[in-house]
XYZ file of C-alpha atoms in Angstrom:
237
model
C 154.264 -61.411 208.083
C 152.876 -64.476 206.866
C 154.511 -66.862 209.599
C 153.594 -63.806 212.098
C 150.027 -64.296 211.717
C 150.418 -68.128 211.312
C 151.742 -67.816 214.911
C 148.672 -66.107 216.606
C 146.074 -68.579 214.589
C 148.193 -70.954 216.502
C 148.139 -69.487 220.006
C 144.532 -69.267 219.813
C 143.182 -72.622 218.003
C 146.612 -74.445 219.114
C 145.068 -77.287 217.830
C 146.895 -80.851 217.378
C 146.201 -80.958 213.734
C 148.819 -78.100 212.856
C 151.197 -79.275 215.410
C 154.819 -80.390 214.163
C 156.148 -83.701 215.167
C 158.110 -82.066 217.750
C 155.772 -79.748 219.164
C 154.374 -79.955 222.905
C 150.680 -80.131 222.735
C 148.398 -78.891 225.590
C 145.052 -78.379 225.655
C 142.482 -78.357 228.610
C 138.996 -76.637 229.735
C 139.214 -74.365 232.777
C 137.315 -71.917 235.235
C 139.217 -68.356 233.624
C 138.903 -65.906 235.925
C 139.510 -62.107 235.006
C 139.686 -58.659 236.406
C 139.489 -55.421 234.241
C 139.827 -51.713 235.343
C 138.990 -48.912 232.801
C 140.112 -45.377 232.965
C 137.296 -42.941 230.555
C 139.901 -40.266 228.838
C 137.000 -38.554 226.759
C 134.455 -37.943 227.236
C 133.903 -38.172 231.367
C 130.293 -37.226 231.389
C 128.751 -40.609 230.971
C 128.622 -43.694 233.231
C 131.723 -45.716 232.982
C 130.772 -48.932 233.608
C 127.817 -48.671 230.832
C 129.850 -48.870 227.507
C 129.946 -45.732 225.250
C 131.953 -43.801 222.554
C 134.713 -42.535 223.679
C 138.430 -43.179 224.614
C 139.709 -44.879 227.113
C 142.908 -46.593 228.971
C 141.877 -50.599 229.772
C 144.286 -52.720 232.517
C 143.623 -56.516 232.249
C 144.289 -59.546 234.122
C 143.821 -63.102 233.481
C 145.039 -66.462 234.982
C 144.383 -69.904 234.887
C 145.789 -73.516 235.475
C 145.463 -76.568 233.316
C 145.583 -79.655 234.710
C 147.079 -82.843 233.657
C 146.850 -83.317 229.881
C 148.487 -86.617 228.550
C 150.337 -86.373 225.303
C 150.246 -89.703 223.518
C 152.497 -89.661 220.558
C 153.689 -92.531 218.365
C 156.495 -95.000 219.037
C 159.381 -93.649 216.768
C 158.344 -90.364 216.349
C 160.456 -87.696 217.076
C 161.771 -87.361 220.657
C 160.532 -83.536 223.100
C 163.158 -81.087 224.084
C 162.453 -79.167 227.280
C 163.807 -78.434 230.556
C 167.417 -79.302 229.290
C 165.812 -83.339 229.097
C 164.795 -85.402 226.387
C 161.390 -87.418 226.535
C 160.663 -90.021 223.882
C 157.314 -91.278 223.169
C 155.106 -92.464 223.763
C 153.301 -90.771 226.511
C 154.374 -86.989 228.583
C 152.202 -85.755 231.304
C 152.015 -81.900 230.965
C 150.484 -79.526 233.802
C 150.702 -75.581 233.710
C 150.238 -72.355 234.588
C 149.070 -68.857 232.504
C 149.099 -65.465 233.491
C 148.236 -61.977 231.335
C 148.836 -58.510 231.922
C 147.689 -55.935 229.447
C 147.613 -51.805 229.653
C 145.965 -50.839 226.994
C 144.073 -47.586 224.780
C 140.883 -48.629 223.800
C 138.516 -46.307 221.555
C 134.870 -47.291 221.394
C 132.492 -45.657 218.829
C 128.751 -46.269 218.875
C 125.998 -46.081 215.973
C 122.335 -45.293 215.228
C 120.393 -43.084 217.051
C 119.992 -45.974 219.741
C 123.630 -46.345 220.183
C 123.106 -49.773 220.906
C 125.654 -51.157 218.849
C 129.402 -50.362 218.689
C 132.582 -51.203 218.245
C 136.039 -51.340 219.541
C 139.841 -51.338 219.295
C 142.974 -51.537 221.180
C 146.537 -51.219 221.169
C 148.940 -51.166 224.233
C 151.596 -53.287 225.765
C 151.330 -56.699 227.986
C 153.365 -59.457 229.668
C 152.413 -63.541 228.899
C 153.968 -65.978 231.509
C 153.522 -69.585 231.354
C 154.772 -72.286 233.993
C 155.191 -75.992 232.428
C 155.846 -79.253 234.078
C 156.300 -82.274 231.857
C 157.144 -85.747 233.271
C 156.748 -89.369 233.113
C 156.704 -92.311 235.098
C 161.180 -91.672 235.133
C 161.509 -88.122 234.131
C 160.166 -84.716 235.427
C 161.220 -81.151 234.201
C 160.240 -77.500 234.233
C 160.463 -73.965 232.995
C 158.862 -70.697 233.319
C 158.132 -68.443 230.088
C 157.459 -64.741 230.620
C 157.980 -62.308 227.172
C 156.081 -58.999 227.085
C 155.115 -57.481 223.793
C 152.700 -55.349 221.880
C 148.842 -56.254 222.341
C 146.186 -55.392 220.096
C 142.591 -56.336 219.976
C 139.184 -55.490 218.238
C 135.356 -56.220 219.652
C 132.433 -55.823 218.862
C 129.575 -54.786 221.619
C 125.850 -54.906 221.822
C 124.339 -52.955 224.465
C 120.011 -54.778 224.201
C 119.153 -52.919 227.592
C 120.212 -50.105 229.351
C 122.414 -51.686 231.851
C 123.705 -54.970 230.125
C 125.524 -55.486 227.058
C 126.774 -58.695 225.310
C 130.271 -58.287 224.458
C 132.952 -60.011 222.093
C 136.694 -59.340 221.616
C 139.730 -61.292 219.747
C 142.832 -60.020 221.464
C 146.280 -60.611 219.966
C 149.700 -60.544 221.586
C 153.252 -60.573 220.284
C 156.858 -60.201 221.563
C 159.188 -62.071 218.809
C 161.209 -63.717 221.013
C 161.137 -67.486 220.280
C 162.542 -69.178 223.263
C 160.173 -67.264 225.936
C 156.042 -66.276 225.290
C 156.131 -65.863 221.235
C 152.747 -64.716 220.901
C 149.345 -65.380 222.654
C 145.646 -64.726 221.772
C 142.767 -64.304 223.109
C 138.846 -64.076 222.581
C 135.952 -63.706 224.962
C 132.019 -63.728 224.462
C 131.068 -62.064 227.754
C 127.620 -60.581 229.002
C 128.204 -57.162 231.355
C 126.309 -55.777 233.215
C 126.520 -52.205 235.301
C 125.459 -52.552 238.905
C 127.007 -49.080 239.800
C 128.304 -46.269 238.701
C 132.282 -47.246 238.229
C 131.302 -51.335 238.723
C 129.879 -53.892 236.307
C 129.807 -57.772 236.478
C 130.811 -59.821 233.247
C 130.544 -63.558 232.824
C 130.639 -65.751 229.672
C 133.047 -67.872 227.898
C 136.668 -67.503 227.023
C 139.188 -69.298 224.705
C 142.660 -68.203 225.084
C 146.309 -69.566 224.141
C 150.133 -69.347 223.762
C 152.930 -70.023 221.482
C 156.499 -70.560 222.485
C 157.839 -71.316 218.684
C 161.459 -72.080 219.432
C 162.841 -74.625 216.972
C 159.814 -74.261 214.618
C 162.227 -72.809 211.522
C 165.406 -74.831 212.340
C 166.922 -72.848 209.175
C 166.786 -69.689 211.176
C 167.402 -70.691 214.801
C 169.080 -73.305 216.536
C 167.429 -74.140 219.050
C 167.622 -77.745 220.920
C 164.077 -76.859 222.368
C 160.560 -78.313 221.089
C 157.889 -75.980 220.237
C 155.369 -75.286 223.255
C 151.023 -74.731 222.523
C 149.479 -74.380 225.376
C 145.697 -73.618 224.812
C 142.648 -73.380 227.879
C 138.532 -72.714 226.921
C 135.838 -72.442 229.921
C 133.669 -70.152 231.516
C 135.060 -67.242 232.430
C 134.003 -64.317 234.894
């Protein structure tokens, strides 16, 4: 449990500081677009696209690019495994790609007489692919990660007029399998707002990441491969 959760702080911060000396860092700030369907279970009477108690099935879909991010590690250090190539230090150009699919249940409960402040949480299933492409000046490899797993999330939303809400969620994802997507995270502050009856417009800011852990425990796996972080932050809509 303990290296579990250790895992998803990663996918979400995947900052350099807890990376191990083998571990392929990269990090980059991005336009995040989104889309996000929602299916009211019960009850049916209210608008949908003004948030409300009630349960609900949520589909999500999120993708992004990160441009090139330049790893610059010191001489001697330990060489990166990936693609089936070795690259020593100092310096690995790193580009790639993310996509996430969730289907989730989401319950939302509201309080006060107002009902102006809820919250919410999720469970369901999704899919995390990643496409990497490392290379320097002699050397260029890649691979494609996809894993699906179990999501789960929690949020927290504000509704301050009757049409527009200001909305924040942590999602976590997992699938245990160390040589594809280990786990991912996600979290987005996001305004909404309803313009019709099934339709609303959200924009904001998103942080989101992913973990391929591979030979992070050598003592339990033995994998050739380096471990992958891939992290991207940016406005989001």
């Amino acid at each position: 449990m303990k290296k579990t959760l250790a895992t998803l702080a990663a996918a979400l911060i995947a900052a350099p500081a807890l990376a191990e000396e083998r571990t392929m860092e990269m990090q980059d700030g991005a336009f995040i677009p989104s889309l996000r369907g929602t299916v009211d279970i019960f009850p049916r009477g209210e608008q949908p696209s003004v948030p409300h108690t009630g349960h609900g099935v949520e589909i999500g879909l999120t993708g992004a690019s990160g441009g090139e991010d330049q790893q610059t590690r010191s001489a001697g250090q330990a060489p990166l495994t990936f693609g089936g190539q070795t690259f020593v230090a100092p310096t690995t150009l790193r580009e790639f790609d993310f996509r996430y699919f969730e289907l989730a249940y989401r319950y939302r409960h509201f309080f006060g007489a107002t009902r102006s402040f809820g919250i919410e949480g999720l469970a369901g299933l999704g899919s995390a692919e990643m496409d990497i492409t490392a290379s320097t000046a002699t050397q260029r490899a890649s691979e494609s990660l996809q894993s699906g797993g179990i999501v789960l999330g929690f949020g927290v939303v504000w509704r301050f007029l009757p049409q527009t809400s200001l909305q924040s969620r942590l999602t976590v994802f997992s699938s245990g399998e160390r040589e594809g997507v280990t786990a991912a995270a996600r979290f987005d502050l996001m305004v909404a707002h309803a313009l019709a009856r099934n339709v609303s417009l959200r924009g904001g800011v998103t942080s989101l990441g992913m973990v391929s852990q591979r030979n992070e425990d050598e003592v339990t796996t033995a994998s050739p491969n380096s471990q992958i972080r891939a992290s991207l932050a940016g406005l989001a809509l």
